[in-house]
Coordinates of N, CA and C in Angstrom, one line a residue:
M509 N -55.4 2.2 -68.8 CA -56.7 2.6 -68.5 C -57.1 2.1 -67.1
A510 N -57.8 2.9 -66.4 CA -58.2 2.5 -65.0 C -59.3 1.5 -65.1
K511 N -59.2 0.4 -64.2 CA -60.2 -0.6 -64.2 C -61.3 -0.4 -63.2
S512 N -61.0 0.5 -62.3 CA -62.1 0.8 -61.3 C -62.0 2.3 -60.9
F513 N -63.0 2.7 -60.2 CA -63.0 4.1 -59.7 C -61.8 4.4 -58.8
T514 N -61.4 3.4 -57.9 CA -60.3 3.6 -57.0 C -59.0 3.7 -57.8
D515 N -58.9 2.9 -58.9 CA -57.7 3.0 -59.7 C -57.6 4.4 -60.3
L516 N -58.7 4.9 -60.8 CA -58.8 6.2 -61.4 C -58.3 7.3 -60.4
L517 N -58.7 7.2 -59.1 CA -58.3 8.1 -58.1 C -56.8 8.0 -57.8
D518 N -56.4 6.8 -57.7 CA -55.0 6.5 -57.3 C -54.0 7.0 -58.4
S519 N -54.5 7.0 -59.7 CA -53.6 7.4 -60.8 C -53.4 8.9 -60.9
G520 N -54.3 9.7 -60.3 CA -54.2 11.1 -60.6 C -53.8 12.0 -59.4
N521 N -53.3 11.4 -58.4 CA -53.0 12.2 -57.2 C -54.2 13.0 -56.7
F522 N -55.3 12.4 -56.8 CA -56.6 13.1 -56.4 C -56.7 13.0 -54.9
N523 N -57.0 14.1 -54.3 CA -57.1 14.2 -52.8 C -58.5 13.6 -52.4
W524 N -58.5 12.4 -52.1 CA -59.7 11.6 -51.7 C -59.5 11.0 -50.3
P525 N -60.6 11.0 -49.5 CA -60.5 10.4 -48.2 C -59.9 9.0 -48.1
K526 N -59.0 8.8 -47.2 CA -58.3 7.5 -47.1 C -58.1 7.2 -45.6
G527 N -58.4 6.0 -45.2 CA -58.1 5.6 -43.8 C -59.0 6.3 -42.8
R528 N -58.5 6.3 -41.5 CA -59.3 6.9 -40.4 C -59.1 8.4 -40.3
G529 N -57.9 8.8 -40.3 CA -57.6 10.3 -40.2 C -57.8 10.8 -38.8
E530 N -56.8 11.6 -38.4 CA -56.9 12.3 -37.1 C -56.9 13.8 -37.4
T531 N -58.1 14.3 -37.8 CA -58.3 15.7 -38.2 C -57.8 16.7 -37.2
F532 N -58.2 16.5 -35.9 CA -57.8 17.4 -34.9 C -56.6 16.9 -34.1
S533 N -55.5 16.7 -34.8 CA -54.3 16.2 -34.2 C -53.2 17.2 -34.3
Q534 N -52.1 17.0 -33.6 CA -51.0 17.9 -33.7 C -50.0 17.3 -34.7
N535 N -49.3 18.2 -35.4 CA -48.2 17.8 -36.3 C -46.9 17.8 -35.6
P536 N -46.1 16.8 -35.8 CA -44.7 16.8 -35.2 C -43.9 18.1 -35.5
D537 N -44.2 18.7 -36.6 CA -43.6 20.0 -37.0 C -44.4 21.1 -36.3
A538 N -43.8 21.6 -35.2 CA -44.6 22.5 -34.3 C -45.0 23.8 -35.1
Q539 N -44.3 24.1 -36.2 CA -44.7 25.3 -36.9 C -46.1 25.2 -37.6
S540 N -46.5 23.9 -37.8 CA -47.8 23.7 -38.5 C -49.0 23.7 -37.5
N541 N -48.7 23.8 -36.2 CA -49.7 23.8 -35.2 C -50.1 25.2 -34.8
I542 N -51.4 25.4 -34.6 CA -51.9 26.6 -34.1 C -52.6 26.4 -32.8
E543 N -52.2 27.1 -31.8 CA -52.7 27.0 -30.5 C -54.1 27.7 -30.4
L544 N -55.1 27.0 -29.9 CA -56.4 27.6 -29.6 C -56.4 28.2 -28.2
T545 N -56.8 29.4 -28.1 CA -56.7 30.1 -26.8 C -57.8 29.6 -25.9
A546 N -57.4 29.3 -24.7 CA -58.3 28.7 -23.7 C -59.1 29.8 -23.0
D547 N -58.6 31.0 -22.8 CA -59.3 32.1 -22.1 C -60.4 32.6 -23.0
P548 N -61.7 32.5 -22.5 CA -62.8 32.9 -23.4 C -62.8 34.4 -23.8
S549 N -62.4 35.3 -22.9 CA -62.3 36.7 -23.3 C -61.3 37.0 -24.4
K550 N -60.1 36.4 -24.3 CA -59.1 36.5 -25.3 C -59.6 35.9 -26.6
R551 N -60.2 34.7 -26.5 CA -60.7 34.0 -27.7 C -61.8 34.9 -28.4
L552 N -62.7 35.5 -27.6 CA -63.7 36.3 -28.2 C -63.1 37.5 -29.0
S553 N -62.1 38.1 -28.4 CA -61.4 39.2 -29.1 C -60.8 38.7 -30.4
L554 N -60.1 37.6 -30.3 CA -59.5 37.0 -31.5 C -60.5 36.7 -32.6
M555 N -61.6 36.2 -32.1 CA -62.7 35.8 -33.1 C -63.2 37.1 -33.8
V556 N -63.4 38.1 -33.1 CA -63.9 39.4 -33.7 C -63.0 39.8 -34.8
R557 N -61.7 39.8 -34.5 CA -60.8 40.2 -35.6 C -60.7 39.2 -36.7
G558 N -60.7 37.9 -36.3 CA -60.5 36.8 -37.2 C -61.6 36.7 -38.3
Y559 N -62.9 36.9 -37.8 CA -64.0 36.8 -38.8 C -63.9 38.0 -39.8
K560 N -63.6 39.2 -39.2 CA -63.4 40.3 -40.1 C -62.3 40.1 -41.1
E561 N -61.1 39.7 -40.6 CA -60.0 39.5 -41.5 C -60.2 38.4 -42.5
A562 N -61.0 37.4 -42.2 CA -61.3 36.3 -43.1 C -62.1 36.9 -44.2
A563 N -63.1 37.7 -43.9 CA -64.0 38.3 -44.9 C -63.2 39.3 -45.8
D564 N -62.3 40.1 -45.2 CA -61.5 41.0 -45.9 C -60.6 40.3 -46.9
S565 N -60.1 39.1 -46.5 CA -59.2 38.3 -47.4 C -60.0 37.8 -48.6
L566 N -61.2 37.4 -48.4 CA -62.0 36.9 -49.5 C -62.4 38.1 -50.4
V567 N -62.7 39.2 -49.9 CA -63.0 40.4 -50.7 C -61.8 40.7 -51.6
A568 N -60.6 40.7 -51.0 CA -59.4 41.1 -51.7 C -59.1 40.1 -52.8
R569 N -59.6 38.9 -52.8 CA -59.2 37.9 -53.8 C -60.3 37.7 -54.8
L570 N -61.4 38.5 -54.8 CA -62.5 38.3 -55.8 C -62.0 38.8 -57.1
T571 N -61.7 37.9 -58.0 CA -61.2 38.2 -59.3 C -62.1 37.8 -60.5
S572 N -63.0 36.9 -60.2 CA -63.9 36.4 -61.3 C -65.3 36.4 -60.9
P573 N -66.2 36.5 -61.9 CA -67.7 36.4 -61.5 C -68.0 35.1 -60.8
W574 N -67.3 34.0 -61.1 CA -67.6 32.8 -60.3 C -67.3 33.0 -58.9
Q575 N -66.1 33.5 -58.6 CA -65.7 33.8 -57.2 C -66.7 34.7 -56.5
Q576 N -67.1 35.8 -57.2 CA -68.1 36.7 -56.6 C -69.4 35.9 -56.3
N577 N -69.9 35.1 -57.2 CA -71.1 34.4 -56.9 C -71.0 33.3 -55.8
T578 N -69.9 32.7 -55.6 CA -69.8 31.7 -54.6 C -69.3 32.3 -53.3
Q579 N -68.5 33.3 -53.3 CA -67.9 33.8 -52.0 C -68.7 35.0 -51.4
V580 N -69.7 35.5 -52.1 CA -70.4 36.6 -51.5 C -71.1 36.1 -50.2
Y581 N -71.6 34.9 -50.2 CA -72.3 34.4 -49.0 C -71.4 34.2 -47.8
P582 N -70.2 33.6 -47.9 CA -69.3 33.5 -46.8 C -68.9 34.9 -46.4
I583 N -68.7 35.8 -47.3 CA -68.2 37.2 -47.0 C -69.3 37.8 -46.1
L584 N -70.6 37.8 -46.5 CA -71.6 38.4 -45.8 C -71.8 37.8 -44.4
Y585 N -71.7 36.4 -44.4 CA -71.8 35.8 -43.1 C -70.7 36.2 -42.1
L586 N -69.5 36.2 -42.6 CA -68.3 36.5 -41.8 C -68.4 37.9 -41.3
Y587 N -68.8 38.9 -42.1 CA -69.0 40.3 -41.7 C -70.1 40.4 -40.7
R588 N -71.2 39.7 -40.9 CA -72.3 39.8 -40.0 C -71.9 39.2 -38.6
H589 N -71.2 38.1 -38.6 CA -70.7 37.5 -37.4 C -69.7 38.3 -36.7
F590 N -68.9 39.0 -37.4 CA -68.0 40.0 -36.9 C -68.7 41.1 -36.1
L591 N -69.8 41.6 -36.7 CA -70.6 42.6 -36.1 C -71.2 42.1 -34.8
E592 N -71.8 40.9 -34.8 CA -72.5 40.3 -33.7 C -71.5 40.1 -32.5
L593 N -70.3 39.5 -32.9 CA -69.3 39.3 -31.8 C -68.7 40.5 -31.3
S594 N -68.6 41.6 -32.1 CA -68.1 42.9 -31.6 C -69.0 43.4 -30.6
L595 N -70.3 43.4 -30.8 CA -71.3 43.9 -29.9 C -71.3 43.1 -28.6
K596 N -71.3 41.8 -28.8 CA -71.3 40.9 -27.6 C -70.1 41.0 -26.8
E597 N -68.9 41.3 -27.4 CA -67.7 41.5 -26.7 C -67.8 42.7 -25.8
I598 N -68.3 43.8 -26.3 CA -68.5 45.0 -25.5 C -69.4 44.8 -24.3
V599 N -70.5 44.1 -24.5 CA -71.4 43.7 -23.4 C -70.7 42.8 -22.4
H600 N -70.0 41.9 -22.9 CA -69.2 40.9 -22.0 C -68.2 41.6 -21.2
L601 N -67.5 42.6 -21.8 CA -66.4 43.2 -21.0 C -66.9 44.3 -20.1
F602 N -68.0 45.0 -20.4 CA -68.3 46.2 -19.6 C -69.7 46.2 -19.1
G603 N -70.6 45.2 -19.5 CA -72.0 45.2 -19.1 C -72.1 45.0 -17.6
K604 N -71.2 44.2 -17.0 CA -71.4 43.9 -15.6 C -71.2 45.1 -14.7
D605 N -70.4 46.1 -15.2 CA -70.2 47.3 -14.4 C -71.4 48.2 -14.3
V606 N -72.4 48.0 -15.2 CA -73.5 48.9 -15.3 C -74.8 48.1 -15.3
Q607 N -74.8 46.8 -14.9 CA -75.9 45.9 -14.8 C -76.6 45.7 -16.2
V608 N -75.8 45.5 -17.2 CA -76.3 45.1 -18.5 C -75.8 43.7 -18.7
N609 N -76.7 42.8 -18.8 CA -76.3 41.4 -18.9 C -76.2 40.9 -20.3
P610 N -75.2 40.1 -20.6 CA -75.1 39.6 -21.9 C -76.2 38.6 -22.3
D611 N -76.5 38.6 -23.6 CA -77.6 37.7 -24.1 C -76.9 36.9 -25.2
W612 N -76.3 35.7 -24.8 CA -75.5 34.9 -25.7 C -76.4 34.2 -26.7
M613 N -77.7 34.1 -26.4 CA -78.6 33.3 -27.3 C -79.2 34.2 -28.4
S614 N -79.3 35.4 -28.2 CA -79.9 36.3 -29.3 C -78.9 36.6 -30.4
H615 N -79.4 36.5 -31.6 CA -78.5 36.8 -32.8 C -79.0 38.2 -33.3
S616 N -79.9 38.9 -32.7 CA -80.4 40.2 -33.1 C -79.3 41.2 -32.9
L617 N -78.8 41.8 -34.0 CA -77.8 42.9 -33.9 C -78.4 44.1 -33.3
V618 N -79.7 44.4 -33.5 CA -80.3 45.5 -32.9 C -80.4 45.4 -31.4
T619 N -80.7 44.2 -30.9 CA -80.8 44.0 -29.5 C -79.4 44.1 -28.8
Q620 N -78.4 43.6 -29.5 CA -77.0 43.7 -29.0 C -76.6 45.2 -29.0
W621 N -76.9 45.9 -30.0 CA -76.5 47.3 -30.2 C -77.2 48.2 -29.1
Q622 N -78.5 47.9 -28.8 CA -79.1 48.6 -27.7 C -78.4 48.4 -26.4
K623 N -77.9 47.2 -26.1 CA -77.2 46.9 -24.9 C -75.9 47.7 -24.9
V624 N -75.2 47.8 -26.0 CA -74.0 48.6 -26.1 C -74.3 50.1 -25.8
Q625 N -75.3 50.6 -26.5 CA -75.7 52.0 -26.3 C -76.0 52.3 -24.8
K626 N -76.7 51.3 -24.1 CA -77.0 51.5 -22.7 C -75.7 51.5 -21.9
I627 N -74.7 50.7 -22.2 CA -73.5 50.6 -21.5 C -72.7 52.0 -21.7
V628 N -72.6 52.4 -22.9 CA -71.9 53.7 -23.2 C -72.6 54.8 -22.4
E629 N -73.9 54.8 -22.4 CA -74.7 55.9 -21.7 C -74.4 55.8 -20.2
E630 N -74.4 54.6 -19.7 CA -74.2 54.5 -18.2 C -72.8 54.8 -17.8
F631 N -71.8 54.7 -18.7 CA -70.4 55.1 -18.5 C -70.3 56.6 -18.6
G632 N -71.3 57.3 -19.1 CA -71.3 58.7 -19.2 C -70.5 59.2 -20.4
V633 N -70.4 58.4 -21.4 CA -69.6 58.8 -22.6 C -70.5 59.6 -23.5
Q634 N -69.9 60.7 -23.9 CA -70.6 61.6 -25.0 C -70.0 61.1 -26.3
G635 N -70.8 60.4 -27.1 CA -70.3 59.8 -28.3 C -70.3 60.8 -29.4
D636 N -69.8 60.3 -30.6 CA -69.8 61.1 -31.8 C -71.1 60.8 -32.5
T637 N -72.0 61.8 -32.5 CA -73.4 61.6 -33.1 C -73.4 61.1 -34.5
N638 N -72.5 61.6 -35.3 CA -72.4 61.2 -36.7 C -72.0 59.8 -36.8
A639 N -70.9 59.4 -36.1 CA -70.5 58.0 -36.1 C -71.6 57.0 -35.5
D640 N -72.2 57.4 -34.4 CA -73.3 56.6 -33.9 C -74.4 56.4 -34.9
R641 N -74.7 57.4 -35.6 CA -75.8 57.3 -36.6 C -75.4 56.3 -37.7
K642 N -74.1 56.4 -38.2 CA -73.7 55.5 -39.2 C -73.7 54.0 -38.7
V643 N -73.2 53.8 -37.5 CA -73.1 52.5 -36.9 C -74.6 51.9 -36.8
N644 N -75.4 52.8 -36.3 CA -76.8 52.4 -36.1 C -77.5 52.0 -37.5
S645 N -77.2 52.8 -38.5 CA -77.7 52.5 -39.8 C -77.2 51.2 -40.4
V646 N -75.9 50.9 -40.2 CA -75.3 49.6 -40.7 C -75.9 48.5 -40.0
I647 N -76.0 48.6 -38.7 CA -76.6 47.5 -37.9 C -78.0 47.2 -38.2
E648 N -78.8 48.3 -38.4 CA -80.2 48.1 -38.7 C -80.4 47.4 -40.1
Q649 N -79.5 47.9 -41.1 CA -79.6 47.3 -42.4 C -79.2 45.8 -42.4
F650 N -78.1 45.4 -41.7 CA -77.7 44.0 -41.6 C -78.8 43.2 -40.9
N651 N -79.3 43.8 -39.8 CA -80.3 43.0 -39.1 C -81.6 42.9 -39.9
G652 N -81.9 43.9 -40.7 CA -83.1 43.8 -41.6 C -82.9 42.7 -42.7
V653 N -81.7 42.5 -43.1 CA -81.4 41.6 -44.2 C -81.2 40.2 -43.6
D654 N -80.7 40.1 -42.4 CA -80.4 38.8 -41.8 C -80.6 38.9 -40.3
Q655 N -81.8 38.8 -39.9 CA -82.2 39.0 -38.5 C -81.7 38.0 -37.6
D656 N -81.6 36.7 -38.0 CA -81.3 35.6 -37.1 C -80.0 34.9 -37.5
S657 N -79.2 35.5 -38.3 CA -77.9 34.9 -38.7 C -78.0 33.6 -39.5
T658 N -79.0 33.5 -40.3 CA -79.2 32.4 -41.2 C -79.3 32.6 -42.7
A659 N -79.6 33.8 -43.1 CA -79.8 34.2 -44.5 C -78.6 33.9 -45.4
F660 N -77.4 34.1 -44.8 CA -76.2 33.9 -45.7 C -75.6 32.5 -45.4
R661 N -76.2 31.7 -44.6 CA -75.7 30.3 -44.3 C -76.5 29.2 -44.9
Y662 N -77.8 29.5 -45.2 CA -78.7 28.5 -45.7 C -79.5 29.0 -46.8
A663 N -79.9 28.1 -47.7 CA -80.8 28.5 -48.8 C -82.3 28.2 -48.5
T664 N -82.5 27.4 -47.4 CA -83.8 27.1 -47.0 C -83.9 27.2 -45.5
R665 N -85.1 27.3 -45.0 CA -85.4 27.3 -43.6 C -85.4 25.8 -43.1
P666 N -85.4 25.5 -41.8 CA -85.4 24.1 -41.3 C -86.7 23.4 -41.9
S667 N -87.7 24.1 -42.1 CA -89.0 23.5 -42.7 C -88.9 23.1 -44.1
G668 N -87.8 23.6 -44.8 CA -87.6 23.4 -46.2 C -88.1 24.5 -47.1
E669 N -88.8 25.5 -46.4 CA -89.2 26.7 -47.2 C -88.0 27.5 -47.6
P670 N -88.1 28.0 -48.9 CA -86.9 28.7 -49.4 C -86.7 30.0 -48.5
M671 N -85.4 30.3 -48.3 CA -85.0 31.5 -47.6 C -85.0 32.6 -48.6
K672 N -85.8 33.6 -48.4 CA -85.9 34.7 -49.3 C -84.9 35.8 -48.9
L673 N -84.0 36.2 -49.8 CA -83.1 37.2 -49.5 C -83.8 38.6 -49.7
K674 N -83.4 39.5 -48.8 CA -84.1 40.8 -48.8 C -83.3 41.9 -49.6
V675 N -82.2 41.4 -50.2 CA -81.4 42.3 -51.1 C -81.1 41.5 -52.4
E676 N -80.9 42.2 -53.5 CA -80.6 41.6 -54.7 C -79.1 41.7 -55.1
S677 N -78.5 42.7 -54.7 CA -77.1 42.9 -55.1 C -76.4 43.8 -54.0
I678 N -75.1 43.7 -54.0 CA -74.3 44.4 -52.9 C -73.1 45.0 -53.5
D679 N -72.8 46.2 -53.1 CA -71.5 46.9 -53.5 C -70.5 46.4 -52.4
I680 N -69.7 45.4 -52.9 CA -68.8 44.7 -52.0 C -67.7 45.7 -51.5
V681 N -67.3 46.6 -52.3 CA -66.3 47.6 -51.9 C -66.8 48.5 -50.7
R682 N -68.0 49.0 -50.9 CA -68.6 49.8 -49.9 C -68.8 49.0 -48.6
L683 N -69.3 47.8 -48.7 CA -69.5 46.9 -47.6 C -68.2 46.7 -46.8
S684 N -67.1 46.5 -47.5 CA -65.8 46.3 -46.9 C -65.4 47.5 -46.2
R685 N -65.6 48.7 -46.8 CA -65.2 50.0 -46.2 C -66.0 50.2 -44.9
D686 N -67.3 50.0 -45.0 CA -68.2 50.1 -43.8 C -67.7 49.2 -42.7
M687 N -67.3 48.0 -43.0 CA -66.9 47.1 -41.9 C -65.6 47.6 -41.3
D688 N -64.7 48.2 -42.1 CA -63.5 48.8 -41.6 C -63.8 49.9 -40.6
E689 N -64.8 50.8 -41.0 CA -65.2 51.9 -40.1 C -65.8 51.3 -38.8
L690 N -66.6 50.3 -38.9 CA -67.2 49.8 -37.7 C -66.2 49.0 -36.8
Y691 N -65.3 48.4 -37.4 CA -64.2 47.7 -36.7 C -63.5 48.8 -35.8
N692 N -63.1 49.9 -36.5 CA -62.4 51.0 -35.7 C -63.3 51.6 -34.6
Y693 N -64.6 51.7 -34.9 CA -65.5 52.2 -33.9 C -65.6 51.3 -32.7
F694 N -65.7 50.0 -33.0 CA -65.9 49.1 -31.8 C -64.6 49.0 -31.1
Q695 N -63.5 48.9 -31.8 CA -62.2 48.8 -31.0 C -61.9 50.1 -30.2
G696 N -62.3 51.3 -30.8 CA -62.2 52.5 -30.0 C -63.1 52.5 -28.8
T697 N -64.3 51.9 -28.9 CA -65.2 51.9 -27.8 C -64.6 51.0 -26.7
V698 N -64.1 49.8 -27.1 CA -63.5 48.9 -26.1 C -62.3 49.6 -25.4
G699 N -61.5 50.3 -26.2 CA -60.3 50.9 -25.6 C -60.7 52.0 -24.6
Y700 N -61.7 52.9 -25.0 CA -62.1 54.0 -24.2 C -62.8 53.5 -22.9
L701 N -63.8 52.5 -23.1 CA -64.5 52.0 -21.9 C -63.5 51.3 -21.0
G702 N -62.5 50.6 -21.6 CA -61.4 50.0 -20.7 C -60.7 51.0 -19.9
F703 N -60.4 52.2 -20.5 CA -59.7 53.3 -19.8 C -60.6 53.8 -18.7
L704 N -61.9 54.0 -19.0 CA -62.8 54.5 -17.9 C -63.0 53.5 -16.8
Q705 N -63.0 52.2 -17.2 CA -63.2 51.1 -16.2 C -62.1 51.1 -15.2

């Protein structure tokens, strides 16, 4: 029988903090190390894809009600951040060509989307009205539910006031499908504007 809490932890191979730890260190086994990209433009592009893929992975592994209840918040946050970074990437890459400045401080998806629309218009692109309408709708819905990128990260505001969610339930399959469509739309936009540039 364990005589102390420490004995109890030691006896069960329990993963408990020990010593100082070098969390951000490199492993002698190079295959365990992941290089962080120094170039901000490349890193932004990797982040766009990474946040979406992380959310997709969580959606694909939802097998129990417990997982659904705990992982819906990271999924929604990851997808929302993917949308925000996708819009900011387009402004970052092409805004300077048409005097549309990035706004790195704003978390408003609607504001970022308006900047993207202005860029596309200034490049003279005739868009797909149906696709544009869908993208606009998804962005407005996400922005309406989480205007400042906090609703899916915190349960309370900094004041301690409860954060009220503006939705009660979500069709996670539809959400994931919509995010696939928007990912393709944004990547197509980057590719086409890059060609025109």
